[in-house]
Short mmCIF file of C-alpha atoms in Angstrom, two decimals:
data_model
loop_
_atom_site.label_atom_id
_atom_site.label_comp_id
_atom_site.label_asym_id
_atom_site.label_seq_id
_atom_site.Cartn_x
_atom_site.Cartn_y
_atom_site.Cartn_z
CA MET N 214 92.59 110.77 106.32
CA LYS N 215 90.43 113.81 106.77
CA ASN N 216 90.20 116.01 109.81
CA LEU N 217 88.41 114.09 112.56
CA LEU N 218 88.54 117.05 114.92
CA ASN N 219 85.91 118.92 112.93
CA VAL N 220 83.22 116.41 113.83
CA PHE N 221 81.32 118.05 116.72
CA ILE N 222 79.02 115.85 118.80
CA ALA N 223 77.38 116.54 122.12
CA VAL N 224 77.85 113.31 124.07
CA VAL N 225 80.82 111.03 124.55
CA LEU N 226 80.14 107.43 123.62
CA LEU N 227 78.26 105.22 121.20
CA ILE N 228 77.92 101.56 122.07
CA GLY N 229 75.58 99.24 120.15
CA ILE N 230 75.38 95.54 120.94
CA ILE N 231 73.02 93.13 119.23
CA GLY N 232 72.36 89.42 119.14
CA CYS N 233 70.29 87.05 117.01
CA LYS N 234 66.61 86.89 117.91
CA ASP N 235 64.42 83.80 118.12
CA LYS N 236 60.72 83.29 118.78
CA ILE N 237 61.09 82.28 122.44
CA ASN N 238 62.88 84.92 124.41
CA GLY N 239 64.23 87.41 121.92
CA ILE N 240 67.86 86.30 122.24
CA GLU N 241 69.16 83.03 120.84
CA LEU N 242 71.66 81.26 123.09
CA ASP N 243 75.28 81.46 121.90
CA ALA N 244 74.28 83.48 118.83
CA PRO N 245 76.88 85.83 117.31
CA THR N 246 76.96 89.44 118.46
CA ILE N 247 78.25 92.76 117.15
CA ALA N 248 79.50 95.49 119.47
CA ILE N 249 80.38 98.89 118.02
CA LYS N 250 81.65 102.05 119.67
CA ALA N 251 83.42 105.31 118.88
CA PRO N 252 84.54 108.27 121.03
CA GLY N 253 82.29 111.30 120.85
CA LEU N 254 79.24 109.62 119.32
CA ILE N 255 75.72 108.92 120.58
CA PHE N 256 73.33 106.39 119.04
CA ALA N 257 69.59 107.12 119.24
CA ASP N 258 66.72 105.60 117.22
CA ASP N 259 69.13 103.90 114.82
CA ALA N 260 70.74 107.22 113.91
CA ILE N 261 73.74 109.38 114.76
CA HIS N 262 73.46 113.15 114.34
CA VAL N 263 76.68 115.06 113.64
CA SER N 264 77.65 118.60 112.68
CA VAL N 265 80.78 119.21 110.62
CA THR N 266 82.70 122.21 109.31
CA THR N 267 84.89 120.42 106.74
CA ASP N 268 85.09 117.02 105.09
CA SER N 269 85.81 114.65 107.97
CA VAL N 270 85.85 111.01 109.04
CA MET N 271 84.27 108.87 111.74
CA VAL N 272 86.12 105.85 113.05
CA PHE N 273 84.10 103.03 114.62
CA ASP N 274 85.69 100.22 116.65
CA TYR N 275 83.78 96.96 116.47
CA THR N 276 84.00 93.52 118.08
CA ILE N 277 82.45 90.37 116.60
CA ASN N 278 81.81 87.39 118.87
CA ALA N 279 80.66 84.05 117.44
CA LYS N 280 81.00 80.87 119.49
CA ALA N 281 80.27 78.83 116.35
CA LYS N 282 83.10 80.71 114.54
CA ILE N 283 82.73 83.54 112.04
CA GLN N 284 81.83 82.29 108.57
CA GLN N 285 81.59 85.71 106.95
CA PHE N 286 81.67 89.31 108.11
CA LYS N 287 80.90 92.29 105.92
CA HIS N 288 79.95 95.94 106.21
CA ALA N 289 78.44 98.45 103.84
CA VAL N 290 78.55 102.25 103.75
CA ASP N 291 75.99 103.89 101.45
CA GLY N 292 75.57 100.55 99.67
CA ASP N 293 79.30 100.06 99.10
CA GLU N 294 79.71 96.56 100.54
CA LYS N 295 83.02 95.10 101.69
CA ILE N 296 83.76 91.58 102.95
CA ILE N 297 86.36 91.40 105.75
CA PRO N 298 88.17 88.06 105.34
CA GLU N 299 90.52 88.41 108.33
CA GLY N 300 87.83 87.35 110.83
CA LYS N 301 86.82 84.11 109.15
CA GLY N 302 87.21 81.07 111.41
CA LEU N 303 87.67 83.14 114.57
CA ASP N 304 85.31 83.24 117.54
CA GLU N 305 86.27 86.85 118.26
CA TYR N 306 87.41 89.56 115.87
CA HIS N 307 88.23 93.26 116.44
CA GLY N 308 88.40 95.87 113.70
CA GLN N 309 87.72 99.44 112.64
CA LEU N 310 85.28 100.94 110.18
CA THR N 311 86.13 104.38 108.77
CA VAL N 312 83.31 106.44 107.28
CA ASP N 313 83.96 109.55 105.17
CA VAL N 314 81.72 112.43 106.25
CA PRO N 315 81.27 115.28 103.73
CA ALA N 316 80.80 118.89 104.78
CA GLU N 317 77.21 118.97 103.52
CA ASP N 318 73.74 117.88 104.58
CA LYS N 319 73.62 114.14 103.95
CA VAL N 320 72.29 110.84 105.32
CA ILE N 321 74.80 107.96 105.27
CA ALA N 322 73.50 104.39 105.64
CA VAL N 323 75.78 101.95 107.52
CA LYS N 324 75.29 98.21 107.94
CA LEU N 325 77.41 95.50 109.62
CA GLU N 326 76.51 91.82 109.20
CA VAL N 327 78.04 88.59 110.52
CA LEU N 328 77.23 85.00 109.55
CA ASP N 329 78.43 82.18 111.81
CA ALA N 330 79.23 78.56 110.90
CA ASN N 331 75.69 77.56 111.94
CA ASN N 332 74.26 80.00 109.37
CA ARG N 333 72.95 82.39 112.02
CA VAL N 334 73.02 86.03 110.94
CA CYS N 335 73.33 89.15 113.07
CA GLU N 336 73.34 92.66 111.73
CA LYS N 337 73.60 96.24 112.93
CA SER N 338 72.19 99.02 110.75
CA PHE N 339 72.07 102.74 111.42
CA SER N 340 72.21 106.11 109.69
CA ILE N 341 74.65 108.99 110.08
CA ILE N 342 72.73 112.24 109.66
CA VAL N 343 75.19 114.97 108.70
CA LYS N 344 74.57 118.71 109.02
CA GLU N 345 77.06 121.34 107.88
CA LYS N 346 78.04 123.80 110.59
CA MET N 347 80.10 126.96 110.85
CA ILE N 348 82.74 127.28 113.56
CA LEU N 349 83.98 130.36 115.36
CA VAL N 350 87.68 130.35 116.15
CA SER N 351 88.51 131.12 119.77
CA GLU N 352 90.27 134.37 120.51
CA THR N 353 93.00 132.29 122.16
CA SER N 354 93.96 130.70 118.82
CA VAL N 355 97.70 130.90 118.14
CA SER N 356 99.88 129.77 115.25
CA GLY N 357 103.42 129.99 113.94
CA GLY N 358 106.23 128.34 112.06
CA THR N 359 107.20 128.45 108.39
CA PRO N 360 105.76 126.80 105.25
CA GLU N 361 108.20 123.91 105.76
CA LEU N 362 106.56 123.18 109.13
CA SER N 363 103.79 125.39 110.52
CA TRP N 364 101.42 124.89 113.45
CA SER N 365 98.15 126.16 114.84
CA ALA N 366 96.38 125.67 118.17
CA LEU N 367 92.73 126.80 118.06
CA THR N 368 92.37 126.94 121.85
CA GLY N 369 95.92 127.97 122.66
CA LEU N 370 98.98 126.09 123.87
CA GLY N 371 98.60 124.01 127.00
CA ASP N 372 98.30 120.65 128.66
CA GLN N 373 95.90 118.25 126.85
CA LYS N 374 95.18 120.81 124.11
CA LEU N 375 95.36 120.05 120.40
CA ILE N 376 97.92 121.26 117.90
CA THR N 377 97.73 120.88 114.12
CA LEU N 378 100.84 120.76 111.92
CA THR N 379 101.18 121.22 108.17
CA SER N 380 104.09 121.25 105.74
CA ASN N 381 104.68 122.12 102.09
CA ILE N 382 107.73 119.81 101.95
CA HIS N 383 107.44 116.90 104.38
CA GLN N 384 104.67 114.32 104.13
CA LEU N 385 102.93 114.15 107.51
CA THR N 386 101.99 110.48 107.43
CA PRO N 387 99.93 109.32 110.44
CA PRO N 388 100.70 106.08 112.28
CA ASN N 389 98.81 102.95 111.29
CA LYS N 390 98.06 102.29 114.97
CA SER N 391 99.15 103.75 118.29
CA ILE N 392 98.58 103.31 122.02
CA TRP N 393 99.62 105.13 125.18
CA LEU N 394 99.48 104.83 128.97
CA GLY N 395 99.92 107.97 131.01
CA PHE N 396 100.63 111.30 129.31
CA GLY N 397 98.62 113.16 131.92
CA GLU N 398 95.38 111.25 131.38
CA GLY N 399 93.79 107.81 131.27
CA TRP N 400 93.81 104.90 133.72
CA LEU N 401 97.15 105.68 135.36
CA TYR N 402 96.02 109.23 136.18
CA GLU N 403 92.59 108.12 137.40
CA GLN N 404 93.74 105.62 140.05
CA PRO N 405 94.73 106.30 143.68
CA ASN N 406 98.17 105.57 145.07
CA GLY N 407 98.83 101.87 145.60
CA THR N 408 96.28 100.57 143.08
CA SER N 409 97.32 97.25 141.56
CA PHE N 410 97.42 97.15 137.76
CA PRO N 411 94.56 95.12 136.24
CA THR N 412 95.06 92.43 133.59
CA THR N 413 93.87 94.77 130.82
CA ILE N 414 93.83 98.56 130.36
CA THR N 415 91.93 100.21 127.52
CA SER N 416 93.58 103.16 125.80
CA GLY N 417 91.58 104.75 122.99
CA SER N 418 90.60 101.92 120.64
CA GLU N 419 93.54 99.75 121.75
CA GLN N 420 94.24 97.63 124.80
CA TRP N 421 97.21 96.80 127.00
CA VAL N 422 97.50 93.25 128.36
CA ILE N 423 99.24 93.18 131.74
CA GLU N 424 101.05 90.10 133.06
CA GLY N 425 101.96 89.45 136.68
CA VAL N 426 98.97 90.09 138.97
CA ASP N 427 99.89 92.32 141.92
CA ARG N 428 103.37 93.03 140.56
CA ARG N 429 102.86 96.63 139.41
CA PHE N 430 101.17 99.33 141.47
CA VAL N 431 100.31 102.99 140.94
CA HIS N 432 102.91 105.11 142.71
CA ILE N 433 102.58 108.88 143.12
CA ASP N 434 105.88 110.47 144.06
CA GLU N 435 106.49 113.63 146.07
CA GLN N 436 106.21 115.77 142.94
CA GLY N 437 102.86 114.27 141.96
CA TYR N 438 104.37 112.24 139.14
CA ARG N 439 102.57 108.92 138.50
CA TRP N 440 104.43 105.67 137.90
CA ALA N 441 103.89 101.96 137.46
CA ARG N 442 105.99 100.74 140.42
CA SER N 443 107.41 97.29 141.15
CA ILE N 444 109.67 96.07 143.95
CA LEU N 445 111.56 92.99 142.70
CA LYS N 446 113.51 90.46 144.78
CA PRO N 447 112.38 91.91 148.11
CA ASN N 448 115.03 91.28 150.78
CA GLY N 449 117.01 89.27 148.22
CA ALA N 450 114.26 86.74 147.45
CA ALA N 451 114.70 84.69 144.29
CA ASN N 452 111.20 85.58 143.05
CA PRO N 453 109.47 87.41 141.61
CA ALA N 454 112.04 88.00 138.88
CA GLY N 455 109.79 90.16 136.71
CA ALA N 456 107.41 93.08 137.12
CA GLY N 457 104.93 91.50 134.71
CA SER N 458 105.14 92.54 131.06
CA ILE N 459 102.97 95.36 129.70
CA ASN N 460 101.99 93.97 126.27
CA TRP N 461 100.39 95.50 123.18
CA ASP N 462 99.25 93.52 120.15
CA THR N 463 100.07 95.68 117.11
CA GLY N 464 97.25 93.95 115.23
CA SER N 465 99.13 91.91 112.63
CA ILE N 466 102.55 90.52 111.77
CA ILE N 467 105.13 93.30 111.40
CA GLY N 468 106.33 92.83 107.84
CA PRO N 469 109.63 93.71 106.16
CA GLY N 470 110.17 97.47 106.14
CA GLU N 471 107.46 98.10 108.77
CA PHE N 472 108.42 99.56 112.12
CA THR N 473 107.31 100.06 115.68
CA PHE N 474 108.49 102.98 117.83
CA MET N 475 108.45 102.64 121.62
CA TYR N 476 108.95 105.40 124.20
CA SER N 477 108.68 105.47 127.96
CA VAL N 478 110.03 107.19 131.06
CA SER N 479 111.69 104.91 133.62
CA ARG N 480 113.86 104.66 136.73
CA CYS N 481 115.57 101.67 138.34
CA GLU N 482 117.29 101.44 141.72
CA ALA N 483 118.90 98.56 143.61
CA GLY N 484 118.39 98.80 147.35
CA ILE N 485 120.57 96.17 149.07
CA ASN N 486 124.03 95.55 147.55
CA PRO N 487 123.54 97.98 144.68
CA GLY N 488 126.84 96.93 143.10
CA ALA N 489 125.76 93.32 142.61
CA THR N 490 125.36 91.91 139.12
CA PHE N 491 121.91 91.71 137.58
CA GLN N 492 120.31 92.14 134.18
CA TRP N 493 117.39 94.49 133.60
CA LYS N 494 115.45 93.45 130.47
CA GLN N 495 113.43 96.41 129.26
CA ASP N 496 111.70 97.18 125.91
CA ARG N 497 110.95 94.17 123.69
CA VAL N 498 109.44 93.23 120.30
CA ARG N 499 108.41 89.61 119.84
CA ALA N 500 106.02 87.13 118.25
CA ASP N 501 102.79 85.81 119.73
CA LYS N 502 104.47 82.45 120.34
CA ASN N 503 107.26 84.19 122.25
CA LEU N 504 104.75 85.12 124.94
CA ASN N 505 105.02 81.52 126.11
CA GLY N 506 108.80 81.52 126.33
CA ASN N 507 110.16 81.15 122.79
CA ASP N 508 112.62 83.91 121.88
CA TRP N 509 113.12 83.21 118.18
CA ASN N 510 113.14 86.22 115.85
CA SER N 511 112.74 88.73 118.68
CA ALA N 512 114.77 91.65 120.00
CA TYR N 513 115.02 93.55 123.26
CA ILE N 514 116.88 96.30 125.10
CA THR N 515 118.79 95.31 128.23
CA GLU N 516 121.25 96.51 130.84
CA THR N 517 123.69 94.04 132.44
CA THR N 518 125.84 95.39 135.24
CA PRO N 519 128.54 95.63 136.39
CA ARG N 520 130.17 93.08 134.09
CA PHE N 521 129.36 91.34 130.79
CA ASN N 522 128.43 93.57 127.81
CA GLY N 523 126.77 96.56 129.44
CA PRO N 524 123.72 98.35 128.00
CA ARG N 525 122.82 96.85 124.64
CA MET N 526 120.22 95.58 122.21
CA LEU N 527 120.00 91.82 121.92
CA GLY N 528 118.39 90.10 118.93
CA TYR N 529 117.41 86.44 118.83
CA ARG N 530 117.58 84.94 115.34
CA GLY N 531 116.49 81.40 116.05
CA ASP N 532 119.99 80.07 115.53
CA GLY N 533 121.59 82.32 118.13
CA ALA N 534 121.72 85.80 119.58
CA LYS N 535 123.35 88.93 118.25
CA SER N 536 124.35 91.73 120.60
CA CYS N 537 124.90 95.40 119.77
CA SER N 538 125.87 98.22 122.09
CA THR N 539 123.50 101.15 122.53
CA PRO N 540 122.76 103.68 125.29
CA ALA N 541 119.99 102.23 127.46
CA PRO N 542 118.42 103.06 130.84
CA GLN N 543 120.59 101.92 133.75
CA HIS N 544 119.85 101.27 137.43
CA GLN N 545 121.33 104.44 138.87
CA GLY N 546 118.21 106.26 140.05
CA LEU N 547 118.10 108.65 137.09
CA VAL N 548 114.93 109.52 135.19
CA HIS N 549 115.40 108.04 131.71
CA ARG N 550 113.44 109.01 128.58
CA PHE N 551 114.13 106.25 126.08
CA GLY N 552 112.95 105.81 122.49
CA TRP N 553 113.50 102.75 120.29
CA LEU N 554 112.63 102.36 116.62
CA TRP N 555 112.72 98.78 115.30
CA LYS N 556 112.17 98.23 111.55
CA GLN N 557 111.67 94.58 110.58
CA ASN N 558 114.11 93.01 108.14
CA THR N 559 113.21 90.76 105.22
CA PRO N 560 113.90 87.24 106.49
CA ASP N 561 117.60 86.34 105.98
CA LEU N 562 118.45 89.81 104.62
CA GLU N 563 120.22 92.68 106.38
CA ASP N 564 117.71 95.36 105.36
CA GLY N 565 116.18 96.08 108.77
CA LEU N 566 116.92 99.06 111.00
CA ALA N 567 117.28 99.83 114.70
CA LYS N 568 117.69 103.29 116.22
CA THR N 569 117.52 104.53 119.80
CA PHE N 570 117.85 107.70 121.85
CA LEU N 571 118.27 108.20 125.59
CA LEU N 572 117.71 111.39 127.55
CA ASP N 573 118.74 111.61 131.20
CA ALA N 574 121.24 113.46 133.42
CA ASN N 575 124.09 111.63 131.66
CA HIS N 576 122.66 112.10 128.13
CA SER N 577 121.67 115.75 127.86
CA SER N 578 121.02 115.95 124.12
CA MET N 579 118.84 113.92 121.75
CA VAL N 580 121.52 111.86 120.00
CA VAL N 581 119.94 109.20 117.77
CA HIS N 582 122.08 106.08 118.04
CA THR N 583 122.37 103.18 115.57
CA PRO N 584 123.24 100.06 117.61
CA LYS N 585 126.37 98.30 116.37
CA ASN N 586 128.34 95.27 117.55
CA SER N 587 132.06 95.03 118.29
CA SER N 588 132.73 94.54 114.56
CA ASN N 589 130.92 97.83 113.83
CA GLN N 590 128.04 95.96 112.19
CA VAL N 591 124.50 97.31 112.45
CA GLN N 592 121.84 95.24 114.20
CA ASN N 593 119.45 94.81 111.28
CA ASP N 594 118.97 91.11 110.53
CA VAL N 595 117.09 89.43 113.37
CA VAL N 596 114.42 87.51 111.43
CA LYS N 597 115.47 84.21 109.83
CA SER N 598 113.15 82.31 107.48
CA ALA N 599 114.04 78.97 109.07
CA PHE N 600 112.06 80.02 112.13
CA PRO N 601 108.39 80.84 111.52
CA GLU N 602 107.72 83.21 114.41
CA ARG N 603 107.32 86.81 113.27
CA ALA N 604 107.23 89.92 115.45
CA ARG N 605 103.78 91.26 116.31
CA TRP N 606 103.76 92.19 120.02
CA VAL N 607 105.60 95.04 121.71
CA LEU N 608 106.04 95.23 125.46
CA TRP N 609 107.93 96.48 128.47
CA GLN N 610 109.32 93.39 130.13
CA ASP N 611 111.07 94.79 133.23
CA TYR N 612 112.56 91.41 134.09
CA ILE N 613 115.47 91.01 136.48
CA GLY N 614 117.81 88.08 135.79
CA ASN N 615 121.44 86.90 136.02
CA ASN N 616 121.48 87.82 139.69
CA ASP N 617 124.07 85.20 140.66
CA ASP N 618 126.64 87.07 142.75
CA VAL N 619 127.29 86.02 146.33
CA ASP N 620 126.23 89.51 147.37
CA LYS N 621 123.01 89.56 145.39
CA ALA N 622 121.07 92.68 144.57
CA ALA N 623 117.75 93.00 146.38
CA ASP N 624 114.78 95.34 146.75
CA ILE N 625 115.19 96.40 143.13
CA GLU N 626 112.68 99.17 142.40
CA ILE N 627 111.47 99.74 138.85
CA LEU N 628 109.38 102.80 138.01
CA ARG N 629 107.93 103.23 134.53
CA THR N 630 105.43 105.69 133.09
CA ASP N 631 104.26 107.58 129.99
CA MET N 632 104.45 104.54 127.73
CA TYR N 633 103.76 105.13 124.04
CA VAL N 634 103.93 102.91 120.95
CA GLN N 635 103.15 103.69 117.33
CA ARG N 636 103.33 101.54 114.24
CA GLY N 637 104.31 103.40 111.07
CA GLY N 638 104.05 107.13 110.30
CA VAL N 639 106.26 110.11 111.03
CA LEU N 640 107.54 110.72 114.57
CA ILE N 641 106.71 114.03 116.26
CA PHE N 642 107.95 115.26 119.65
CA LEU N 643 107.31 118.18 121.97
CA SER N 644 110.76 119.32 123.10
CA ASN N 645 112.68 122.05 124.85
CA GLY N 646 114.93 122.63 121.81
CA THR N 647 114.49 123.30 118.09
CA THR N 648 117.09 120.69 117.10
CA PRO N 649 118.05 117.30 118.58
CA ALA N 650 121.40 118.76 119.64
CA THR N 651 119.66 121.43 121.76
CA THR N 652 117.01 119.06 123.18
CA SER N 653 117.31 117.51 126.64
CA ILE N 654 113.62 116.60 127.07
CA ALA N 655 111.46 115.11 124.31
CA VAL N 656 107.88 113.84 124.63
CA PRO N 657 106.12 112.07 121.72
CA LEU N 658 102.89 113.79 120.74
CA ARG N 659 99.85 111.52 120.50
CA TYR N 660 98.18 111.27 117.09
CA VAL N 661 94.54 112.36 116.96
CA SER N 662 93.63 112.82 113.27
CA SER N 663 94.99 113.81 109.88
CA ASP N 664 93.97 115.24 106.51
CA ALA N 665 95.89 113.75 103.59
CA VAL N 666 94.52 116.27 101.09
CA ASN N 667 95.88 119.27 102.99
CA ASN N 668 98.83 117.34 104.51
CA THR N 669 97.91 118.17 108.11
CA ILE N 670 98.22 116.10 111.26
CA THR N 671 96.59 116.91 114.61
CA LEU N 672 98.10 115.79 117.91
CA LYS N 673 97.43 116.11 121.63
CA MET N 674 99.96 118.02 123.71
CA TRP N 675 101.30 117.30 127.16
CA SER N 676 103.93 119.25 129.07
CA GLN N 677 105.07 116.25 131.18
CA GLY N 678 105.56 118.81 133.93
CA SER N 679 109.03 119.59 132.57
CA ILE N 680 108.44 121.64 129.42
CA SER N 681 107.26 125.25 129.38
CA PHE N 682 104.96 125.78 126.41
CA GLU N 683 106.24 129.31 126.06
CA ALA N 684 109.70 127.89 125.38
CA ALA N 685 108.70 124.61 123.72
CA SER N 686 109.29 123.39 120.18
CA ILE N 687 108.10 120.68 117.81
CA LEU N 688 110.60 118.19 116.35
CA LEU N 689 109.66 116.24 113.22
CA PHE N 690 111.40 112.95 112.29
CA ASP N 691 110.77 110.60 109.38
CA ALA N 692 109.98 106.86 109.60
CA ASN N 693 113.70 106.07 109.94
CA LEU N 694 114.10 108.46 112.90
CA ASN N 695 115.99 110.96 110.75
CA PHE N 696 115.51 114.55 111.88
CA LEU N 697 113.58 116.67 109.37
CA LYS N 698 112.60 119.96 110.96
CA GLY N 699 112.19 121.79 114.26
CA VAL N 700 109.91 124.75 114.90
CA SER N 701 109.47 126.97 117.97
CA LEU N 702 106.03 127.30 119.59
CA ASN N 703 106.74 130.88 120.54
CA PRO N 704 104.29 132.71 118.21
#
């Protein structure tokens, strides 16, 4: 992908919505519609005007609605037409259209067209008018590193600023998709204290689906840190037992060899009878069907205390569960930074992969852990072909169960924030050390754009209030969470 950051546009949002016209009132009832939007773009008179400094890309998010079901959807860029078969038979379909933008004066014609099962056609056509532009680099621009991993920040190092990495050795592959909640911006940072989480939260071109109405609330602590807060089993009540899952649809079935990486910051405390037994179910990967209670071919991270198996990863394989020990957040009031990479296995084969890391007061270095069971076997074979459900959704479950002691735990408080998921790509962190062994705080950097030709990737920074940029570093990991290179941000 080419460098999206070099597309400079004056206003912030393009949204075009059209329907099918008739001769009576201009809009035919229940006709299909096309909605299209993209950050940083404005649509005027069927045209978008952009200025670029290098070859770049524009990414459009579109939504097709057709009550009579989509019969065919296609789009064309400069006459190059492509039929999108994935939407056929659906009444709603979401997708992305990527348009290459050359660094030259050019007019690019774009057309989207949908045909429904009643043979009604809707289309959206517009032009992208490209002008080449020179850019002046700010005097605050800084850079550093080595050819193996170098970096540059055109507007300096700081919160919410952009940093671009390049390497002459390591391939800087971007994620296929990613989503975040928190990281110093977005819905969580826009809401006042006590706000109840809605059922959906938009983040970039992706969307969180929130379960459990009035279970999670915005909580701003004494240091100004913002959390999703839940109080479970108030005064020992049997319900609610869950905070309401925070779900993300990764967009398609996660196939063999494909991975998701989840990261969040969390705390858990038990108020009354803190020594009582209960299970805290945390990060989870599961199939669409699992959302209604079926656990087949899914896996999750959990803490059970004070007896049973302790912190672990549990995988359901349709014909039973498999448990492996791994460091996991525990209900002891600590601030936990937890990352979990889950690579899907080929059904019935042990070719998957799971890796985790935990950073808190009891885990002061970034040790990447491979979960293993009591027989020293790796947890890598969850999916079984006898059971059709395949992983697609990732979520934070925050469910409290197995609370059966006479002296039950109560007033359990769960705080969670800075949630991030990516599917595929390399893994890049802002840290306070140049190696995992010297790192006690690590924050994933959000992907913004990339340039495959020059092997660059641009990300958005955030200090998380705990990392000094003057003493910060970048850590690069491959798709298997193997450490590749660290580089200091001290120019």
